[in-house]
Short mmCIF file of C-alpha atoms and ligand atoms in Angstrom, two decimals:
data_model
loop_
_atom_site.label_atom_id
_atom_site.label_comp_id
_atom_site.label_asym_id
_atom_site.label_seq_id
_atom_site.Cartn_x
_atom_site.Cartn_y
_atom_site.Cartn_z
CA MET A 30 92.62 156.03 -133.91
CA ASN A 31 92.88 152.85 -135.98
CA THR A 32 95.11 150.50 -134.00
CA GLN A 33 95.02 147.69 -136.57
CA ASN A 34 98.05 146.86 -138.69
CA ILE A 35 100.57 149.03 -136.87
CA GLU A 36 103.97 147.59 -137.78
CA TYR A 37 106.20 146.41 -135.02
CA ASN A 38 109.68 145.09 -135.74
CA ILE A 39 111.99 143.78 -133.05
CA THR A 40 115.44 145.20 -133.84
CA GLY A 41 118.93 145.03 -132.41
CA HIS A 42 118.08 148.15 -130.43
CA THR A 43 114.75 147.02 -128.99
CA VAL A 44 114.49 148.00 -125.33
CA LEU A 45 113.14 145.40 -122.94
CA THR A 46 110.51 146.08 -120.29
CA GLY A 47 108.20 143.57 -118.65
CA LEU A 48 106.43 142.09 -115.68
CA LEU A 49 107.80 139.89 -112.89
CA GLY A 50 105.48 137.91 -110.62
CA SER A 51 103.74 134.58 -110.35
CA PRO A 52 101.33 133.93 -111.97
CA VAL A 53 101.61 136.48 -114.78
CA SER A 54 100.22 134.76 -117.86
CA HIS A 55 96.73 136.30 -117.38
CA SER A 56 98.07 139.87 -117.31
CA VAL A 57 96.67 142.56 -119.61
CA SER A 58 99.88 144.62 -119.20
CA PRO A 59 101.74 143.22 -122.26
CA ALA A 60 98.78 144.06 -124.50
CA MET A 61 98.46 147.63 -123.28
CA HIS A 62 102.17 148.50 -123.18
CA ASN A 63 103.02 146.88 -126.53
CA LEU A 64 100.11 148.66 -128.21
CA ALA A 65 101.24 151.98 -126.72
CA PHE A 66 104.89 151.41 -127.79
CA ARG A 67 103.74 150.62 -131.33
CA MET A 68 101.42 153.60 -131.55
CA LEU A 69 104.17 155.98 -130.47
CA GLY A 70 106.80 154.30 -132.68
CA LEU A 71 108.95 153.41 -129.66
CA ASP A 72 111.41 150.54 -130.16
CA TYR A 73 110.41 148.86 -126.90
CA VAL A 74 108.85 145.52 -126.02
CA TYR A 75 107.03 144.30 -122.86
CA LEU A 76 107.13 140.62 -121.87
CA CYS A 77 105.95 138.59 -118.87
CA PHE A 78 108.30 136.51 -116.71
CA ASP A 79 106.94 134.05 -114.17
CA VAL A 80 109.34 134.73 -111.29
CA GLY A 81 108.46 134.32 -107.62
CA THR A 82 110.42 135.63 -104.65
CA ASP A 83 112.88 132.68 -104.62
CA HIS A 84 114.81 133.94 -107.65
CA LEU A 85 113.85 137.60 -107.64
CA LYS A 86 117.31 138.85 -106.64
CA GLU A 87 119.16 136.88 -109.33
CA VAL A 88 116.66 137.98 -111.96
CA THR A 89 116.83 141.66 -111.06
CA ASP A 90 120.65 141.51 -110.93
CA ALA A 91 120.59 140.01 -114.43
CA MET A 92 118.17 142.70 -115.63
CA LYS A 93 120.63 145.39 -114.57
CA LEU A 94 123.41 143.66 -116.54
CA MET A 95 121.17 143.15 -119.58
CA GLY A 96 120.29 146.83 -119.87
CA VAL A 97 116.58 146.32 -119.24
CA ARG A 98 114.87 149.74 -119.06
CA GLY A 99 112.43 148.81 -116.34
CA PHE A 100 109.74 146.41 -115.25
CA ASN A 101 106.54 146.02 -113.29
CA CYS A 102 106.25 143.60 -110.46
CA THR A 103 103.17 141.97 -109.04
CA MET A 104 102.32 139.41 -106.38
CA PRO A 105 104.23 137.84 -104.67
CA ASP A 106 107.21 140.11 -105.48
CA LYS A 107 106.04 143.60 -104.53
CA ASN A 108 107.33 143.71 -100.95
CA LEU A 109 110.69 142.01 -101.55
CA MET A 110 111.26 144.30 -104.55
CA CYS A 111 111.12 147.20 -102.13
CA GLU A 112 114.18 145.77 -100.33
CA LEU A 113 116.05 145.05 -103.56
CA CYS A 114 115.77 148.61 -104.91
CA ASP A 115 118.64 151.08 -104.55
CA GLU A 116 116.25 154.03 -104.29
CA LEU A 117 112.51 154.40 -103.63
CA SER A 118 109.94 157.04 -104.54
CA PRO A 119 108.24 158.65 -101.52
CA ALA A 120 105.04 156.66 -102.24
CA ALA A 121 106.88 153.31 -102.58
CA GLN A 122 108.70 154.03 -99.33
CA LEU A 123 105.48 154.78 -97.43
CA ILE A 124 103.64 151.83 -98.99
CA GLY A 125 106.50 149.38 -98.46
CA ALA A 126 105.85 147.83 -101.88
CA VAL A 127 107.05 148.43 -105.42
CA ASN A 128 105.08 147.75 -108.61
CA THR A 129 107.31 149.62 -111.07
CA VAL A 130 111.10 149.69 -111.35
CA LEU A 131 113.24 151.98 -113.48
CA VAL A 132 116.76 150.72 -114.17
CA GLU A 133 119.07 153.70 -114.42
CA ASP A 134 122.87 153.53 -114.51
CA GLY A 135 122.71 150.02 -113.09
CA ARG A 136 120.56 151.12 -110.15
CA LEU A 137 117.01 150.00 -109.40
CA ILE A 138 114.64 152.87 -108.66
CA GLY A 139 111.38 151.62 -107.17
CA HIS A 140 107.99 153.30 -107.60
CA ASN A 141 104.45 152.37 -106.72
CA THR A 142 101.91 153.53 -109.32
CA ASP A 143 98.83 151.66 -108.02
CA GLY A 144 97.64 154.61 -105.94
CA ILE A 145 98.39 157.02 -108.80
CA GLY A 146 96.27 154.76 -111.03
CA TYR A 147 93.40 154.82 -108.56
CA MET A 148 93.46 158.60 -108.15
CA GLN A 149 93.60 159.12 -111.93
CA ALA A 150 90.71 156.68 -112.49
CA VAL A 151 88.54 158.57 -110.00
CA LYS A 152 89.43 161.89 -111.64
CA ASP A 153 88.82 160.42 -115.09
CA ALA A 154 85.32 159.38 -113.98
CA GLY A 155 84.68 163.07 -113.29
CA PHE A 156 85.02 163.04 -109.50
CA ASP A 157 87.12 165.53 -107.53
CA ILE A 158 87.97 164.07 -104.12
CA ILE A 159 90.79 166.45 -103.19
CA GLY A 160 89.98 168.06 -99.84
CA LYS A 161 87.20 165.50 -99.25
CA SER A 162 86.67 162.56 -96.89
CA MET A 163 87.11 158.89 -97.81
CA THR A 164 85.97 155.65 -96.19
CA LEU A 165 88.41 152.95 -97.31
CA LEU A 166 87.64 149.25 -96.89
CA GLY A 167 90.77 147.09 -96.51
CA ALA A 168 94.38 147.42 -95.43
CA GLY A 169 96.19 145.13 -97.88
CA GLY A 170 98.35 146.07 -100.85
CA ALA A 171 95.77 147.95 -102.92
CA ALA A 172 94.31 149.76 -99.89
CA THR A 173 97.75 150.86 -98.67
CA SER A 174 98.66 152.26 -102.10
CA ILE A 175 95.37 154.17 -102.26
CA ALA A 176 95.65 155.53 -98.71
CA VAL A 177 99.20 156.77 -99.34
CA GLN A 178 98.50 158.40 -102.72
CA ALA A 179 95.21 159.92 -101.57
CA ALA A 180 96.97 161.41 -98.52
CA LEU A 181 99.87 162.71 -100.65
CA ASP A 182 97.44 164.19 -103.21
CA GLY A 183 95.42 166.15 -100.63
CA VAL A 184 92.41 164.06 -99.62
CA LYS A 185 91.33 165.59 -96.28
CA SER A 186 90.65 162.50 -94.19
CA ILE A 187 90.61 158.74 -94.62
CA ASN A 188 88.89 156.25 -92.33
CA ILE A 189 90.35 152.80 -93.00
CA PHE A 190 88.22 149.80 -91.98
CA SER A 191 89.97 146.45 -91.77
CA ILE A 192 89.33 143.05 -90.27
CA ARG A 193 91.88 142.07 -87.62
CA ASP A 194 94.07 140.00 -89.91
CA GLN A 195 97.78 140.19 -90.72
CA PHE A 196 97.35 143.65 -92.30
CA PHE A 197 95.89 145.37 -89.23
CA GLY A 198 99.13 146.16 -87.33
CA ARG A 199 100.81 147.58 -90.41
CA ALA A 200 97.75 149.74 -91.10
CA GLU A 201 97.95 151.14 -87.56
CA ARG A 202 101.51 152.31 -88.20
CA LEU A 203 100.56 153.62 -91.66
CA ALA A 204 97.67 155.69 -90.24
CA GLU A 205 100.01 157.24 -87.67
CA SER A 206 102.76 158.03 -90.15
CA LEU A 207 100.42 159.47 -92.81
CA THR A 208 98.72 161.67 -90.23
CA ALA A 209 102.12 162.86 -89.01
CA THR A 210 103.70 163.46 -92.43
CA THR A 211 100.84 164.62 -94.68
CA GLY A 212 97.96 167.03 -94.27
CA CYS A 213 95.54 164.10 -94.20
CA ARG A 214 94.00 162.70 -91.00
CA VAL A 215 94.06 158.90 -91.31
CA MET A 216 92.24 156.73 -88.76
CA LEU A 217 92.03 152.95 -88.53
CA TYR A 218 88.90 151.11 -87.38
CA ASP A 219 88.00 147.48 -86.85
CA MET A 220 85.60 146.43 -89.61
CA ALA A 221 83.57 144.64 -86.94
CA ASP A 222 82.52 148.07 -85.64
CA GLN A 223 79.54 148.38 -87.99
CA GLU A 224 78.17 151.51 -86.30
CA ALA A 225 81.46 153.33 -86.89
CA LEU A 226 81.46 152.14 -90.51
CA LYS A 227 77.91 153.34 -91.12
CA LYS A 228 78.71 156.73 -89.55
CA SER A 229 81.93 157.09 -91.52
CA ILE A 230 80.14 156.39 -94.82
CA ALA A 231 77.46 158.95 -93.91
CA GLU A 232 80.20 161.56 -93.35
CA SER A 233 82.31 160.70 -96.44
CA GLU A 234 82.20 161.88 -100.03
CA ILE A 235 83.65 158.60 -101.32
CA LEU A 236 83.47 154.96 -100.26
CA THR A 237 86.22 152.74 -101.68
CA ASN A 238 86.36 148.97 -101.55
CA ALA A 239 90.03 147.92 -101.67
CA THR A 240 89.46 144.40 -100.35
CA SER A 241 89.11 141.27 -102.47
CA VAL A 242 85.54 140.80 -101.18
CA GLY A 243 83.23 140.54 -104.20
CA MET A 244 85.95 139.43 -106.60
CA ALA A 245 85.23 136.45 -108.90
CA PRO A 246 84.38 133.69 -108.18
CA ASN A 247 82.74 135.00 -104.96
CA THR A 248 80.71 137.66 -106.73
CA ASP A 249 77.74 137.44 -104.35
CA ARG A 250 79.74 138.98 -101.48
CA CYS A 251 79.69 142.62 -100.33
CA LEU A 252 80.91 144.37 -97.17
CA ILE A 253 77.99 146.81 -97.09
CA PRO A 254 74.87 145.08 -95.74
CA GLU A 255 72.19 147.22 -97.38
CA ALA A 256 71.60 150.04 -99.84
CA SER A 257 70.19 152.27 -97.08
CA TRP A 258 73.80 152.81 -95.88
CA LEU A 259 74.47 154.63 -99.16
CA ARG A 260 73.06 157.91 -100.46
CA LYS A 261 72.70 159.61 -103.82
CA ASP A 262 75.59 162.06 -103.54
CA LEU A 263 78.09 159.39 -102.39
CA ILE A 264 80.73 158.20 -104.86
CA VAL A 265 81.29 154.45 -104.58
CA SER A 266 84.42 152.92 -106.10
CA ASP A 267 85.75 149.39 -106.19
CA VAL A 268 89.30 148.31 -107.06
CA ILE A 269 88.01 144.97 -108.29
CA TYR A 270 87.89 144.63 -112.09
CA ASN A 271 86.59 141.07 -112.29
CA PRO A 272 83.63 141.39 -112.36
CA ARG A 273 83.41 144.93 -113.74
CA GLU A 274 80.28 145.50 -111.66
CA THR A 275 80.69 144.04 -108.19
CA LYS A 276 77.79 143.47 -105.84
CA LEU A 277 78.85 146.66 -104.03
CA LEU A 278 78.67 148.68 -107.24
CA SER A 279 75.28 147.28 -108.17
CA LEU A 280 74.00 148.07 -104.65
CA ALA A 281 75.42 151.58 -105.05
CA LYS A 282 73.71 152.05 -108.41
CA SER A 283 70.41 150.95 -106.90
CA ALA A 284 70.89 153.69 -104.27
CA GLY A 285 71.52 156.25 -107.02
CA CYS A 286 75.25 156.66 -106.28
CA ARG A 287 77.89 157.54 -108.86
CA THR A 288 80.31 154.64 -109.28
CA CYS A 289 83.78 153.78 -110.56
CA ASN A 290 85.16 150.25 -111.05
CA GLY A 291 88.76 148.93 -110.95
CA MET A 292 89.38 148.77 -114.71
CA TYR A 293 90.83 152.20 -115.18
CA MET A 294 92.96 151.95 -112.02
CA LEU A 295 94.68 149.10 -113.85
CA LEU A 296 95.03 151.20 -117.00
CA TYR A 297 96.38 154.29 -115.26
CA GLN A 298 98.88 152.45 -113.02
CA GLY A 299 100.25 151.12 -116.32
CA ALA A 300 100.23 154.56 -117.90
CA ALA A 301 102.23 155.95 -114.96
CA ALA A 302 104.81 153.14 -115.34
CA PHE A 303 104.97 153.81 -119.10
CA LYS A 304 105.77 157.46 -118.43
CA ILE A 305 108.52 156.51 -115.96
CA TRP A 306 110.22 154.25 -118.55
CA THR A 307 109.72 156.26 -121.73
CA GLY A 308 109.05 159.84 -120.62
CA ARG A 309 105.99 159.72 -122.90
CA ASP A 310 102.26 159.75 -122.19
CA MET A 311 100.53 156.46 -122.91
CA PRO A 312 97.77 156.94 -125.53
CA THR A 313 95.23 155.84 -122.93
CA GLU A 314 92.09 156.55 -125.00
CA ALA A 315 93.21 154.12 -127.72
CA VAL A 316 94.30 151.52 -125.14
CA LYS A 317 90.92 151.87 -123.41
CA GLU A 318 89.09 151.43 -126.69
CA LYS A 319 90.97 148.26 -127.56
CA TYR A 320 91.35 146.50 -124.22
CA PHE A 321 89.11 148.10 -121.59
CA VAL A 322 85.64 148.15 -123.13
P1 NAD B 7 95.79 141.83 -100.31
O1 NAD B 7 95.79 140.36 -100.06
O2 NAD B 7 97.03 142.60 -100.10
O3 NAD B 7 94.63 142.49 -99.43
C1 NAD B 7 93.35 141.92 -99.33
C2 NAD B 7 92.48 142.80 -98.46
O4 NAD B 7 91.17 142.23 -98.41
C3 NAD B 7 92.96 142.89 -97.02
O5 NAD B 7 92.76 144.20 -96.55
C4 NAD B 7 92.05 141.94 -96.27
O6 NAD B 7 91.88 142.29 -94.91
C5 NAD B 7 90.76 142.15 -97.04
N1 NAD B 7 89.84 141.03 -96.87
C6 NAD B 7 89.97 139.78 -97.35
N2 NAD B 7 88.91 139.04 -96.98
C7 NAD B 7 88.09 139.84 -96.25
C8 NAD B 7 86.83 139.67 -95.60
N3 NAD B 7 86.20 138.51 -95.63
N4 NAD B 7 86.29 140.74 -94.96
C9 NAD B 7 86.92 141.93 -94.94
N5 NAD B 7 88.11 142.15 -95.54
C10 NAD B 7 88.68 141.12 -96.19
O7 NAD B 7 95.28 142.00 -101.82
P2 NAD B 7 95.40 143.30 -102.75
O8 NAD B 7 96.59 143.16 -103.62
O9 NAD B 7 95.25 144.50 -101.91
O10 NAD B 7 94.12 143.10 -103.69
C11 NAD B 7 92.81 143.36 -103.21
C12 NAD B 7 91.87 143.50 -104.41
O11 NAD B 7 92.27 144.60 -105.20
C13 NAD B 7 91.89 142.29 -105.35
O12 NAD B 7 90.58 142.03 -105.76
C14 NAD B 7 92.74 142.75 -106.52
O13 NAD B 7 92.37 142.14 -107.74
C15 NAD B 7 92.38 144.23 -106.55
N6 NAD B 7 93.43 145.07 -107.15
C16 NAD B 7 93.07 145.84 -108.20
C17 NAD B 7 94.01 146.67 -108.78
C18 NAD B 7 93.62 147.51 -109.97
O14 NAD B 7 94.51 148.01 -110.66
N7 NAD B 7 92.34 147.71 -110.20
C19 NAD B 7 95.32 146.73 -108.28
C20 NAD B 7 95.65 145.92 -107.18
C21 NAD B 7 94.68 145.09 -106.62
#
């Protein structure tokens, strides 16, 4: 579809959505949401607001009063937003972080669409991981969202590997609660246990990097030491989108694996938020064509 020259007039009825976080000026979200609003003829606008945790409560209180339809939130606001919401989706509750808020009748309803975005991106790449086993690297925000959504969606087992940093204790509790409340068996391992990691990868259908290792500017880094740990029928995915091809993904390609980068996770978490605010499907193919090539 030709996305040039679509008219967009701000009116007295224009509905406000946006992004809270700090920093936010680099975000691709305004481009994708505003294009989608325009294409569907929706009288909405999406703007970025540089707001850290210090003023998050005042800003969200004001948003309720101003009739804002909803907003995304990113670092460092995702955890505090969880406490400020009046109601949480099951995923947001399990993750303990909110990236999308719907304002309805003056109440804040918190969702987390990062995991939904990841699962959709994997599906979109042509991979079916439902009922399969996953090795997940990391236990931070992205990894938690993925573990929760994958468990809710029916992935059979997830082995999480994390270094013993501030995320480890929370991941221990998450593994226990997901195993108890979903049909998925979730286990946590110390990333230092390289034998366990190698074995887990050998027994998994998908390996997912949800750490920041390999992200620009440290693009020469990778948590998998050599291509011989990977095999042809393994799917290797990375949540990192800068660079598009991380060292892990290039190693995976050299081993003949099928791969999936973090670009479309970003797109589909946005599409899920768009649906929550507007009830409409984001025209993702056109958004991909314009902003995700
Ligand atoms: P975070 O700070 O919450 O978590 C970082 C994770 O990386 C932790 O698990 C930490 O233990 C791990 N880590 C850091 N250094 C490590 C090392 N040297 N060895 C092993 N593990 C290490 O951050 P986050 O929000 O989860 O983001 C992680 C990555 O995911 C970033 O690159 C971010 O850009 C990306 N991300 C992508 C999307 C998307 O839509 N594609 C969404 C969210 C995050």
